[in-house]
PDB file of C-alpha atoms in Angstrom:
ATOM      1  CA  MET A  26      26.633  68.269 -21.234  1.00 55.00           C
ATOM      2  CA  ALA A  27      28.516  70.508 -23.712  1.00 78.00           C
ATOM      3  CA  ILE A  28      31.358  69.256 -25.897  1.00 83.00           C
ATOM      4  CA  LYS A  29      33.802  71.468 -24.004  1.00 83.00           C
ATOM      5  CA  ASP A  30      32.737  69.892 -20.689  1.00 81.00           C
ATOM      6  CA  ILE A  31      33.275  66.396 -22.101  1.00 79.00           C
ATOM      7  CA  PHE A  32      36.869  67.181 -23.044  1.00 83.00           C
ATOM      8  CA  GLU A  33      37.662  68.979 -19.790  1.00 82.00           C
ATOM      9  CA  ASN A  34      36.209  66.129 -17.713  1.00 78.00           C
ATOM     10  CA  TYR A  35      38.285  63.637 -19.693  1.00 77.00           C
ATOM     11  CA  TYR A  36      41.511  65.557 -19.067  1.00 81.00           C
ATOM     12  CA  ARG A  37      40.730  65.937 -15.360  1.00 78.00           C
ATOM     13  CA  LYS A  38      40.240  62.178 -14.996  1.00 74.00           C
ATOM     14  CA  LEU A  39      43.150  61.216 -17.254  1.00 72.00           C
ATOM     15  CA  ASN A  40      45.785  61.327 -14.518  1.00 67.00           C
ATOM     16  CA  LYS A  41      43.579  59.772 -11.871  1.00 68.00           C
ATOM     17  CA  ASP A  42      43.449  56.103 -10.957  1.00 63.00           C
ATOM     18  CA  ILE A  43      40.277  55.195 -12.861  1.00 64.00           C
ATOM     19  CA  ASP A  44      39.394  52.813 -15.677  1.00 65.00           C
ATOM     20  CA  MET A  45      39.637  55.138 -18.702  1.00 63.00           C
ATOM     21  CA  LYS A  46      38.154  52.526 -21.057  1.00 67.00           C
ATOM     22  CA  SER A  47      34.990  52.344 -18.968  1.00 65.00           C
ATOM     23  CA  TYR A  48      34.909  56.109 -18.658  1.00 65.00           C
ATOM     24  CA  LYS A  49      35.277  56.534 -22.434  1.00 67.00           C
ATOM     25  CA  LYS A  50      32.395  54.138 -22.994  1.00 68.00           C
ATOM     26  CA  TYR A  51      30.290  56.128 -20.539  1.00 64.00           C
ATOM     27  CA  MET A  52      31.179  59.366 -22.377  1.00 68.00           C
ATOM     28  CA  GLU A  53      30.343  57.816 -25.767  1.00 67.00           C
ATOM     29  CA  ASN A  54      26.809  57.168 -24.518  1.00 66.00           C
ATOM     30  CA  LYS A  55      26.575  60.797 -23.408  1.00 66.00           C
ATOM     31  CA  ILE A  56      27.904  62.069 -26.729  1.00 69.00           C
ATOM     32  CA  SER A  57      25.423  60.028 -28.786  1.00 66.00           C
ATOM     33  CA  ASN A  58      22.602  62.248 -27.497  1.00 68.00           C
ATOM     34  CA  ILE A  59      24.333  65.568 -28.151  1.00 75.00           C
ATOM     35  CA  SER A  60      23.584  67.842 -31.095  1.00 81.00           C
ATOM     36  CA  ILE A  61      26.822  69.512 -32.202  1.00 87.00           C
ATOM     37  CA  SER A  62      26.439  73.256 -32.830  1.00 90.00           C
ATOM     38  CA  PRO A  63      28.703  75.531 -34.924  1.00 92.00           C
ATOM     39  CA  THR A  64      30.149  76.833 -31.641  1.00 92.00           C
ATOM     40  CA  ASP A  65      31.019  73.248 -30.674  1.00 92.00           C
ATOM     41  CA  ARG A  66      32.776  72.809 -34.028  1.00 94.00           C
ATOM     42  CA  LEU A  67      34.718  75.981 -33.271  1.00 94.00           C
ATOM     43  CA  TYR A  68      35.833  74.586 -29.915  1.00 93.00           C
ATOM     44  CA  LEU A  69      36.829  71.269 -31.501  1.00 94.00           C
ATOM     45  CA  ALA A  70      38.800  73.022 -34.264  1.00 96.00           C
ATOM     46  CA  ARG A  71      40.758  74.928 -31.611  1.00 95.00           C
ATOM     47  CA  GLU A  72      41.051  72.105 -29.059  1.00 94.00           C
ATOM     48  CA  LYS A  73      44.525  72.209 -27.494  1.00 92.00           C
ATOM     49  CA  ASN A  74      45.471  68.561 -28.128  1.00 93.00           C
ATOM     50  CA  ARG A  75      44.094  68.321 -31.662  1.00 95.00           C
ATOM     51  CA  PRO A  76      46.700  66.950 -34.117  1.00 96.00           C
ATOM     52  CA  THR A  77      48.507  69.641 -36.105  1.00 97.00           C
ATOM     53  CA  SER A  78      49.926  69.792 -39.629  1.00 98.00           C
ATOM     54  CA  ILE A  79      53.194  68.078 -38.715  1.00 97.00           C
ATOM     55  CA  ASP A  80      51.223  65.025 -37.523  1.00 97.00           C
ATOM     56  CA  PHE A  81      49.489  64.828 -40.906  1.00 98.00           C
ATOM     57  CA  LEU A  82      52.774  65.154 -42.793  1.00 98.00           C
ATOM     58  CA  ASP A  83      54.469  62.520 -40.637  1.00 97.00           C
ATOM     59  CA  ASN A  84      51.640  60.032 -41.174  1.00 97.00           C
ATOM     60  CA  ILE A  85      50.585  60.725 -44.777  1.00 97.00           C
ATOM     61  CA  LEU A  86      54.061  60.977 -46.297  1.00 97.00           C
ATOM     62  CA  GLU A  87      56.385  57.979 -46.288  1.00 94.00           C
ATOM     63  CA  ASP A  88      59.464  60.169 -46.778  1.00 95.00           C
ATOM     64  CA  LYS A  89      59.932  63.914 -46.695  1.00 96.00           C
ATOM     65  CA  LEU A  90      62.638  66.530 -47.125  1.00 96.00           C
ATOM     66  CA  ILE A  91      62.044  69.948 -45.549  1.00 96.00           C
ATOM     67  CA  PHE A  92      63.010  73.123 -47.431  1.00 95.00           C
ATOM     68  CA  LYS A  93      63.569  76.419 -45.627  1.00 93.00           C
ATOM     69  CA  GLY A  94      63.929  80.035 -46.671  1.00 89.00           C
ATOM     70  CA  ASP A  95      62.266  82.286 -49.237  1.00 87.00           C
ATOM     71  CA  ARG A  96      65.494  82.753 -51.269  1.00 86.00           C
ATOM     72  CA  ILE A  97      65.446  86.468 -50.462  1.00 88.00           C
ATOM     73  CA  GLY A  98      66.733  86.274 -46.912  1.00 82.00           C
ATOM     74  CA  GLY A  99      63.727  85.392 -44.797  1.00 86.00           C
ATOM     75  CA  GLU A 100      62.414  82.261 -43.092  1.00 90.00           C
ATOM     76  CA  ASP A 101      58.990  81.638 -41.557  1.00 92.00           C
ATOM     77  CA  SER A 102      58.737  78.567 -39.333  1.00 94.00           C
ATOM     78  CA  SER A 103      54.925  78.624 -39.511  1.00 96.00           C
ATOM     79  CA  ILE A 104      55.278  77.207 -43.031  1.00 97.00           C
ATOM     80  CA  ILE A 105      56.608  73.656 -43.311  1.00 97.00           C
ATOM     81  CA  SER A 106      57.399  72.926 -46.944  1.00 97.00           C
ATOM     82  CA  GLY A 107      59.384  70.556 -49.086  1.00 97.00           C
ATOM     83  CA  ILE A 108      59.101  67.366 -51.106  1.00 98.00           C
ATOM     84  CA  GLY A 109      57.754  64.002 -50.012  1.00 97.00           C
ATOM     85  CA  ARG A 110      56.585  60.620 -51.218  1.00 97.00           C
ATOM     86  CA  ILE A 111      53.344  58.649 -51.004  1.00 98.00           C
ATOM     87  CA  LYS A 112      53.961  55.124 -52.330  1.00 95.00           C
ATOM     88  CA  ASP A 113      55.424  55.658 -55.820  1.00 95.00           C
ATOM     89  CA  LEU A 114      54.265  59.283 -56.073  1.00 97.00           C
ATOM     90  CA  ASN A 115      56.631  62.193 -55.424  1.00 98.00           C
ATOM     91  CA  ILE A 116      54.851  65.365 -54.314  1.00 98.00           C
ATOM     92  CA  SER A 117      55.596  68.861 -53.061  1.00 98.00           C
ATOM     93  CA  PHE A 118      53.919  70.047 -49.876  1.00 98.00           C
ATOM     94  CA  VAL A 119      53.199  73.283 -48.026  1.00 98.00           C
ATOM     95  CA  ALA A 120      51.660  73.143 -44.547  1.00 98.00           C
ATOM     96  CA  ILE A 121      50.806  75.781 -41.956  1.00 98.00           C
ATOM     97  CA  GLU A 122      51.972  74.656 -38.519  1.00 97.00           C
ATOM     98  CA  LYS A 123      50.677  76.391 -35.377  1.00 96.00           C
ATOM     99  CA  GLY A 124      52.895  74.390 -33.039  1.00 94.00           C
ATOM    100  CA  LYS A 125      52.090  72.141 -30.090  1.00 93.00           C
ATOM    101  CA  THR A 126      53.827  73.633 -27.052  1.00 93.00           C
ATOM    102  CA  PHE A 127      53.477  77.281 -26.100  1.00 94.00           C
ATOM    103  CA  GLN A 128      57.069  77.921 -27.147  1.00 95.00           C
ATOM    104  CA  GLU A 129      56.457  76.371 -30.583  1.00 95.00           C
ATOM    105  CA  LYS A 130      53.297  78.429 -30.993  1.00 95.00           C
ATOM    106  CA  VAL A 131      55.183  81.631 -30.237  1.00 95.00           C
ATOM    107  CA  GLU A 132      57.992  80.662 -32.641  1.00 94.00           C
ATOM    108  CA  ASN A 133      55.410  79.873 -35.348  1.00 94.00           C
ATOM    109  CA  ASN A 134      53.386  82.998 -34.548  1.00 93.00           C
ATOM    110  CA  PHE A 135      50.390  80.740 -33.816  1.00 94.00           C
ATOM    111  CA  GLY A 136      50.173  79.780 -37.482  1.00 95.00           C
ATOM    112  CA  MET A 137      49.891  83.343 -38.793  1.00 96.00           C
ATOM    113  CA  VAL A 138      51.984  83.333 -41.955  1.00 96.00           C
ATOM    114  CA  SER A 139      54.275  86.257 -42.805  1.00 95.00           C
ATOM    115  CA  PRO A 140      55.277  87.510 -46.291  1.00 95.00           C
ATOM    116  CA  GLU A 141      58.431  85.374 -45.990  1.00 95.00           C
ATOM    117  CA  GLY A 142      56.243  82.312 -45.478  1.00 95.00           C
ATOM    118  CA  PHE A 143      54.123  83.035 -48.533  1.00 96.00           C
ATOM    119  CA  ARG A 144      57.249  83.630 -50.622  1.00 95.00           C
ATOM    120  CA  LYS A 145      58.576  80.260 -49.452  1.00 96.00           C
ATOM    121  CA  ALA A 146      55.282  78.618 -50.426  1.00 96.00           C
ATOM    122  CA  ILE A 147      55.369  80.231 -53.872  1.00 97.00           C
ATOM    123  CA  ARG A 148      58.938  78.989 -54.303  1.00 96.00           C
ATOM    124  CA  ILE A 149      57.724  75.436 -53.603  1.00 97.00           C
ATOM    125  CA  PHE A 150      54.780  75.803 -56.009  1.00 98.00           C
ATOM    126  CA  LYS A 151      57.032  76.928 -58.853  1.00 97.00           C
ATOM    127  CA  GLU A 152      59.543  74.171 -58.182  1.00 97.00           C
ATOM    128  CA  ALA A 153      56.716  71.605 -58.159  1.00 98.00           C
ATOM    129  CA  GLU A 154      55.615  72.813 -61.578  1.00 98.00           C
ATOM    130  CA  LYS A 155      59.184  72.684 -62.907  1.00 97.00           C
ATOM    131  CA  PHE A 156      59.603  69.040 -61.860  1.00 97.00           C
ATOM    132  CA  ASN A 157      55.981  68.064 -62.561  1.00 97.00           C
ATOM    133  CA  ARG A 158      55.158  67.159 -58.951  1.00 98.00           C
ATOM    134  CA  PRO A 159      51.587  67.480 -57.614  1.00 98.00           C
ATOM    135  CA  VAL A 160      51.124  69.818 -54.639  1.00 99.00           C
ATOM    136  CA  LEU A 161      49.566  69.071 -51.255  1.00 99.00           C
ATOM    137  CA  THR A 162      48.718  71.965 -48.925  1.00 99.00           C
ATOM    138  CA  ILE A 163      47.560  71.593 -45.318  1.00 98.00           C
ATOM    139  CA  ILE A 164      45.736  74.511 -43.709  1.00 98.00           C
ATOM    140  CA  ASP A 165      45.544  75.388 -40.012  1.00 97.00           C
ATOM    141  CA  THR A 166      45.623  79.133 -39.415  1.00 96.00           C
ATOM    142  CA  PRO A 167      43.771  81.957 -37.642  1.00 94.00           C
ATOM    143  CA  GLY A 168      44.739  84.162 -40.590  1.00 93.00           C
ATOM    144  CA  ALA A 169      47.788  85.815 -42.115  1.00 94.00           C
ATOM    145  CA  ASN A 170      50.132  87.819 -39.897  1.00 94.00           C
ATOM    146  CA  PRO A 171      48.470  91.262 -39.474  1.00 93.00           C
ATOM    147  CA  SER A 172      51.472  93.047 -37.933  1.00 94.00           C
ATOM    148  CA  PRO A 173      52.701  96.417 -39.274  1.00 95.00           C
ATOM    149  CA  LYS A 174      56.016  94.763 -40.181  1.00 94.00           C
ATOM    150  CA  SER A 175      54.226  92.201 -42.360  1.00 94.00           C
ATOM    151  CA  GLU A 176      52.255  94.940 -44.082  1.00 93.00           C
ATOM    152  CA  GLU A 177      55.455  96.915 -44.703  1.00 92.00           C
ATOM    153  CA  ASN A 178      57.058  93.796 -46.184  1.00 91.00           C
ATOM    154  CA  GLY A 179      54.248  93.311 -48.697  1.00 92.00           C
ATOM    155  CA  GLN A 180      51.819  90.939 -46.986  1.00 94.00           C
ATOM    156  CA  SER A 181      48.859  91.691 -49.251  1.00 94.00           C
ATOM    157  CA  GLN A 182      51.050  91.435 -52.343  1.00 95.00           C
ATOM    158  CA  GLN A 183      52.383  88.017 -51.323  1.00 96.00           C
ATOM    159  CA  ILE A 184      48.880  86.713 -50.594  1.00 96.00           C
ATOM    160  CA  ALA A 185      47.840  87.899 -54.057  1.00 96.00           C
ATOM    161  CA  ASN A 186      50.958  86.336 -55.610  1.00 96.00           C
ATOM    162  CA  SER A 187      50.197  83.015 -53.938  1.00 97.00           C
ATOM    163  CA  LEU A 188      46.633  83.040 -55.285  1.00 96.00           C
ATOM    164  CA  LEU A 189      47.865  83.988 -58.751  1.00 96.00           C
ATOM    165  CA  THR A 190      50.532  81.271 -58.745  1.00 97.00           C
ATOM    166  CA  MET A 191      48.157  78.533 -57.586  1.00 97.00           C
ATOM    167  CA  SER A 192      45.443  79.572 -60.035  1.00 96.00           C
ATOM    168  CA  SER A 193      47.690  78.885 -63.025  1.00 96.00           C
ATOM    169  CA  LEU A 194      49.852  76.060 -61.667  1.00 97.00           C
ATOM    170  CA  LYS A 195      50.191  73.287 -64.258  1.00 98.00           C
ATOM    171  CA  VAL A 196      50.193  70.439 -61.725  1.00 98.00           C
ATOM    172  CA  PRO A 197      47.366  69.018 -59.555  1.00 98.00           C
ATOM    173  CA  ILE A 198      46.718  70.663 -56.173  1.00 98.00           C
ATOM    174  CA  ILE A 199      44.938  69.077 -53.207  1.00 98.00           C
ATOM    175  CA  SER A 200      44.281  71.081 -50.036  1.00 98.00           C
ATOM    176  CA  ILE A 201      43.246  69.775 -46.610  1.00 98.00           C
ATOM    177  CA  ILE A 202      41.781  72.071 -43.951  1.00 98.00           C
ATOM    178  CA  ILE A 203      42.458  70.281 -40.678  1.00 98.00           C
ATOM    179  CA  SER A 204      41.328  72.820 -38.054  1.00 97.00           C
ATOM    180  CA  GLU A 205      40.930  76.576 -38.492  1.00 96.00           C
ATOM    181  CA  GLY A 206      41.066  78.286 -41.866  1.00 96.00           C
ATOM    182  CA  TYR A 207      40.442  82.025 -41.781  1.00 94.00           C
ATOM    183  CA  SER A 208      40.714  84.852 -44.267  1.00 91.00           C
ATOM    184  CA  GLY A 209      43.416  85.325 -46.895  1.00 92.00           C
ATOM    185  CA  GLY A 210      45.859  83.311 -44.826  1.00 93.00           C
ATOM    186  CA  ALA A 211      43.810  80.187 -45.528  1.00 96.00           C
ATOM    187  CA  LEU A 212      42.480  81.052 -48.978  1.00 94.00           C
ATOM    188  CA  SER A 213      45.932  81.877 -50.340  1.00 95.00           C
ATOM    189  CA  LEU A 214      47.093  78.274 -49.818  1.00 97.00           C
ATOM    190  CA  SER A 215      43.840  76.472 -50.632  1.00 95.00           C
ATOM    191  CA  LEU A 216      43.174  77.504 -54.237  1.00 96.00           C
ATOM    192  CA  CYS A 217      43.140  73.931 -55.429  1.00 96.00           C
ATOM    193  CA  ASP A 218      41.599  71.256 -57.635  1.00 97.00           C
ATOM    194  CA  TYR A 219      40.227  69.231 -54.725  1.00 98.00           C
ATOM    195  CA  LEU A 220      39.467  70.527 -51.228  1.00 98.00           C
ATOM    196  CA  ILE A 221      39.172  68.157 -48.262  1.00 98.00           C
ATOM    197  CA  MET A 222      37.949  69.254 -44.827  1.00 98.00           C
ATOM    198  CA  LEU A 223      37.922  67.378 -41.566  1.00 98.00           C
ATOM    199  CA  GLU A 224      34.434  67.283 -40.093  1.00 97.00           C
ATOM    200  CA  ASN A 225      35.333  69.607 -37.214  1.00 96.00           C
ATOM    201  CA  ALA A 226      37.398  72.016 -39.315  1.00 97.00           C
ATOM    202  CA  ILE A 227      36.162  75.485 -40.241  1.00 96.00           C
ATOM    203  CA  PHE A 228      36.709  77.729 -43.279  1.00 97.00           C
ATOM    204  CA  SER A 229      35.685  81.362 -43.021  1.00 95.00           C
ATOM    205  CA  ILE A 230      36.356  84.964 -44.004  1.00 91.00           C
ATOM    206  CA  LEU A 231      37.341  85.709 -40.377  1.00 92.00           C
ATOM    207  CA  SER A 232      36.936  84.427 -36.843  1.00 92.00           C
ATOM    208  CA  PRO A 233      33.550  84.626 -35.062  1.00 92.00           C
ATOM    209  CA  GLU A 234      35.145  87.015 -32.558  1.00 93.00           C
ATOM    210  CA  GLY A 235      36.258  89.301 -35.384  1.00 91.00           C
ATOM    211  CA  PHE A 236      32.879  89.036 -37.094  1.00 91.00           C
ATOM    212  CA  GLY A 237      31.102  89.847 -33.821  1.00 92.00           C
ATOM    213  CA  SER A 238      33.259  92.904 -33.171  1.00 92.00           C
ATOM    214  CA  ILE A 239      32.509  94.276 -36.658  1.00 92.00           C
ATOM    215  CA  ILE A 240      28.819  93.399 -37.054  1.00 91.00           C
ATOM    216  CA  PHE A 241      27.600  93.475 -33.437  1.00 90.00           C
ATOM    217  CA  ARG A 242      30.320  95.727 -31.985  1.00 90.00           C
ATOM    218  CA  ASP A 243      30.784  92.931 -29.464  1.00 89.00           C
ATOM    219  CA  SER A 244      33.467  90.248 -29.852  1.00 86.00           C
ATOM    220  CA  SER A 245      31.824  88.100 -27.161  1.00 88.00           C
ATOM    221  CA  LYS A 246      28.839  87.287 -29.404  1.00 91.00           C
ATOM    222  CA  VAL A 247      30.591  84.204 -30.735  1.00 91.00           C
ATOM    223  CA  GLU A 248      27.531  81.957 -30.831  1.00 90.00           C
ATOM    224  CA  GLU A 249      25.470  84.390 -32.929  1.00 92.00           C
ATOM    225  CA  ALA A 250      28.416  85.016 -35.258  1.00 92.00           C
ATOM    226  CA  ALA A 251      29.143  81.297 -35.638  1.00 92.00           C
ATOM    227  CA  LYS A 252      25.595  80.657 -36.841  1.00 91.00           C
ATOM    228  CA  LEU A 253      25.697  83.494 -39.376  1.00 93.00           C
ATOM    229  CA  LEU A 254      29.136  82.745 -40.794  1.00 93.00           C
ATOM    230  CA  LYS A 255      28.217  79.244 -42.042  1.00 94.00           C
ATOM    231  CA  PHE A 256      31.792  78.062 -41.642  1.00 95.00           C
ATOM    232  CA  THR A 257      31.461  74.337 -40.916  1.00 96.00           C
ATOM    233  CA  ALA A 258      32.637  71.576 -43.244  1.00 97.00           C
ATOM    234  CA  LYS A 259      29.006  70.682 -43.938  1.00 96.00           C
ATOM    235  CA  ASP A 260      28.290  74.293 -44.925  1.00 96.00           C
ATOM    236  CA  MET A 261      31.273  74.275 -47.282  1.00 96.00           C
ATOM    237  CA  LYS A 262      30.081  71.015 -48.833  1.00 96.00           C
ATOM    238  CA  ASP A 263      26.585  72.464 -49.293  1.00 94.00           C
ATOM    239  CA  PHE A 264      28.103  75.525 -51.006  1.00 93.00           C
ATOM    240  CA  ASP A 265      30.185  73.205 -53.250  1.00 93.00           C
ATOM    241  CA  ILE A 266      33.385  74.777 -51.927  1.00 94.00           C
ATOM    242  CA  CYS A 267      34.592  71.579 -50.264  1.00 96.00           C
ATOM    243  CA  GLN A 268      34.556  68.293 -52.210  1.00 96.00           C
ATOM    244  CA  GLU A 269      35.056  65.854 -49.341  1.00 97.00           C
ATOM    245  CA  ILE A 270      34.488  65.728 -45.576  1.00 98.00           C
ATOM    246  CA  ILE A 271      36.486  63.352 -43.367  1.00 97.00           C
ATOM    247  CA  PRO A 272      34.230  62.127 -40.497  1.00 95.00           C
ATOM    248  CA  GLU A 273      35.510  62.644 -36.957  1.00 94.00           C
ATOM    249  CA  LYS A 274      34.640  61.275 -33.546  1.00 89.00           C
ATOM    250  CA  ILE A 275      34.192  63.210 -30.319  1.00 86.00           C
ATOM    251  CA  ASP A 276      37.154  61.588 -28.605  1.00 85.00           C
ATOM    252  CA  PRO A 277      39.626  63.602 -26.473  1.00 85.00           C
ATOM    253  CA  SER A 278      42.241  60.847 -26.830  1.00 84.00           C
ATOM    254  CA  TYR A 279      42.339  61.338 -30.629  1.00 90.00           C
ATOM    255  CA  GLU A 280      43.193  57.650 -31.027  1.00 89.00           C
ATOM    256  CA  TYR A 281      40.881  57.455 -34.035  1.00 91.00           C
ATOM    257  CA  TYR A 282      43.215  59.767 -35.955  1.00 95.00           C
ATOM    258  CA  LYS A 283      45.284  56.713 -36.876  1.00 95.00           C
ATOM    259  CA  GLU A 284      42.352  55.719 -39.084  1.00 96.00           C
ATOM    260  CA  ILE A 285      42.114  59.241 -40.526  1.00 97.00           C
ATOM    261  CA  PHE A 286      45.823  59.330 -41.385  1.00 97.00           C
ATOM    262  CA  SER A 287      45.632  55.915 -43.030  1.00 97.00           C
ATOM    263  CA  TYR A 288      42.553  56.905 -45.030  1.00 97.00           C
ATOM    264  CA  LEU A 289      44.025  60.238 -46.118  1.00 98.00           C
ATOM    265  CA  GLN A 290      47.243  58.634 -47.317  1.00 98.00           C
ATOM    266  CA  LYS A 291      45.252  56.367 -49.619  1.00 98.00           C
ATOM    267  CA  ASP A 292      42.721  59.053 -50.563  1.00 98.00           C
ATOM    268  CA  VAL A 293      45.270  61.745 -51.437  1.00 98.00           C
ATOM    269  CA  TYR A 294      47.297  59.257 -53.478  1.00 98.00           C
ATOM    270  CA  GLU A 295      44.255  58.129 -55.475  1.00 98.00           C
ATOM    271  CA  LYS A 296      42.973  61.681 -56.013  1.00 98.00           C
ATOM    272  CA  PHE A 297      46.368  62.808 -57.311  1.00 98.00           C
ATOM    273  CA  LYS A 298      46.472  59.843 -59.697  1.00 98.00           C
ATOM    274  CA  ASP A 299      43.007  60.792 -60.978  1.00 98.00           C
ATOM    275  CA  LEU A 300      43.971  64.458 -61.414  1.00 98.00           C
ATOM    276  CA  GLN A 301      47.158  63.520 -63.267  1.00 97.00           C
ATOM    277  CA  LYS A 302      45.006  62.078 -66.049  1.00 96.00           C
ATOM    278  CA  PHE A 303      44.136  65.644 -67.101  1.00 97.00           C
ATOM    279  CA  SER A 304      46.471  67.762 -69.196  1.00 96.00           C
ATOM    280  CA  SER A 305      47.845  70.966 -67.654  1.00 96.00           C
ATOM    281  CA  VAL A 306      45.481  73.009 -69.829  1.00 96.00           C
ATOM    282  CA  GLU A 307      42.469  70.984 -68.667  1.00 97.00           C
ATOM    283  CA  LEU A 308      43.546  71.270 -65.023  1.00 96.00           C
ATOM    284  CA  ILE A 309      43.800  75.048 -65.174  1.00 96.00           C
ATOM    285  CA  GLU A 310      40.513  75.389 -67.074  1.00 95.00           C
ATOM    286  CA  LYS A 311      38.678  73.239 -64.525  1.00 94.00           C
ATOM    287  CA  ARG A 312      40.285  75.146 -61.647  1.00 95.00           C
ATOM    288  CA  HIS A 313      39.281  78.509 -63.113  1.00 93.00           C
ATOM    289  CA  GLU A 314      35.760  77.275 -63.813  1.00 91.00           C
ATOM    290  CA  ARG A 315      35.412  76.001 -60.260  1.00 88.00           C
ATOM    291  CA  TYR A 316      36.354  79.292 -58.636  1.00 87.00           C
ATOM    292  CA  MET A 317      34.503  81.497 -61.112  1.00 85.00           C
ATOM    293  CA  ASN A 318      31.316  79.646 -60.161  1.00 79.00           C
ATOM    294  CA  TRP A 319      31.606  80.621 -56.485  1.00 72.00           C
ATOM    295  CA  ASP A 320      28.730  82.908 -55.480  1.00 63.00           C
TER     296      ASP A 320
END
């Protein structure tokens, strides 16, 4: 039984008069014998009920204040940004939010950030540096907005500006890839000191469909593309791109995410405290060294 079938069967039985606890136990036995492929990871990263960035912000941060606007005249709802608190630590945050309902997804352009969104993120980064607050970014995007309007408004320039700003930021940066992370849309907000990935998240130059259409001239060759792209969290850890993987369960109810949120709150807090021990010069030197060593 494929991972996709497990989730679809669960949702079909969810509204029926059956013992879901017994059914979940039965499914756990089935899952224990399944080898999870890169294509399965892709399905899990895109799964419709998977928690989104707002869930992580609500559960990791104890308080938060949302900032809107790029201070030029634009606003991009796919970027949630502002300041928040974890215990005694004040931080700045930038998160890409796809949305949960179809209407939210349309309003947020399915998590495809526009130039206005990147300008808003850069505004937050610079403010964080001014007030000496560490920065947390949360990534969940199919890529930056590729529309002609975005290109006319300087999309590539804003992606470059975001990378440039993060590369020389004098405060610690932690990034978490929670689901999909493709292309410059993901990279431009994940140039950090410490990268965390959820086990079923992916980080890649482009989607398997896009890769297939370019290399094989066939966008349906997702399975072949997924194997070649090496985009899983384990792959990123092997390449020394990702520093930490958060284990996940194959559970359509996502009840175990309470444990993930609790762990991440503690983990992010401790990692920021460790990174704050370095001077701004040391932070930037280590950050540059890390990215210059990428093959």
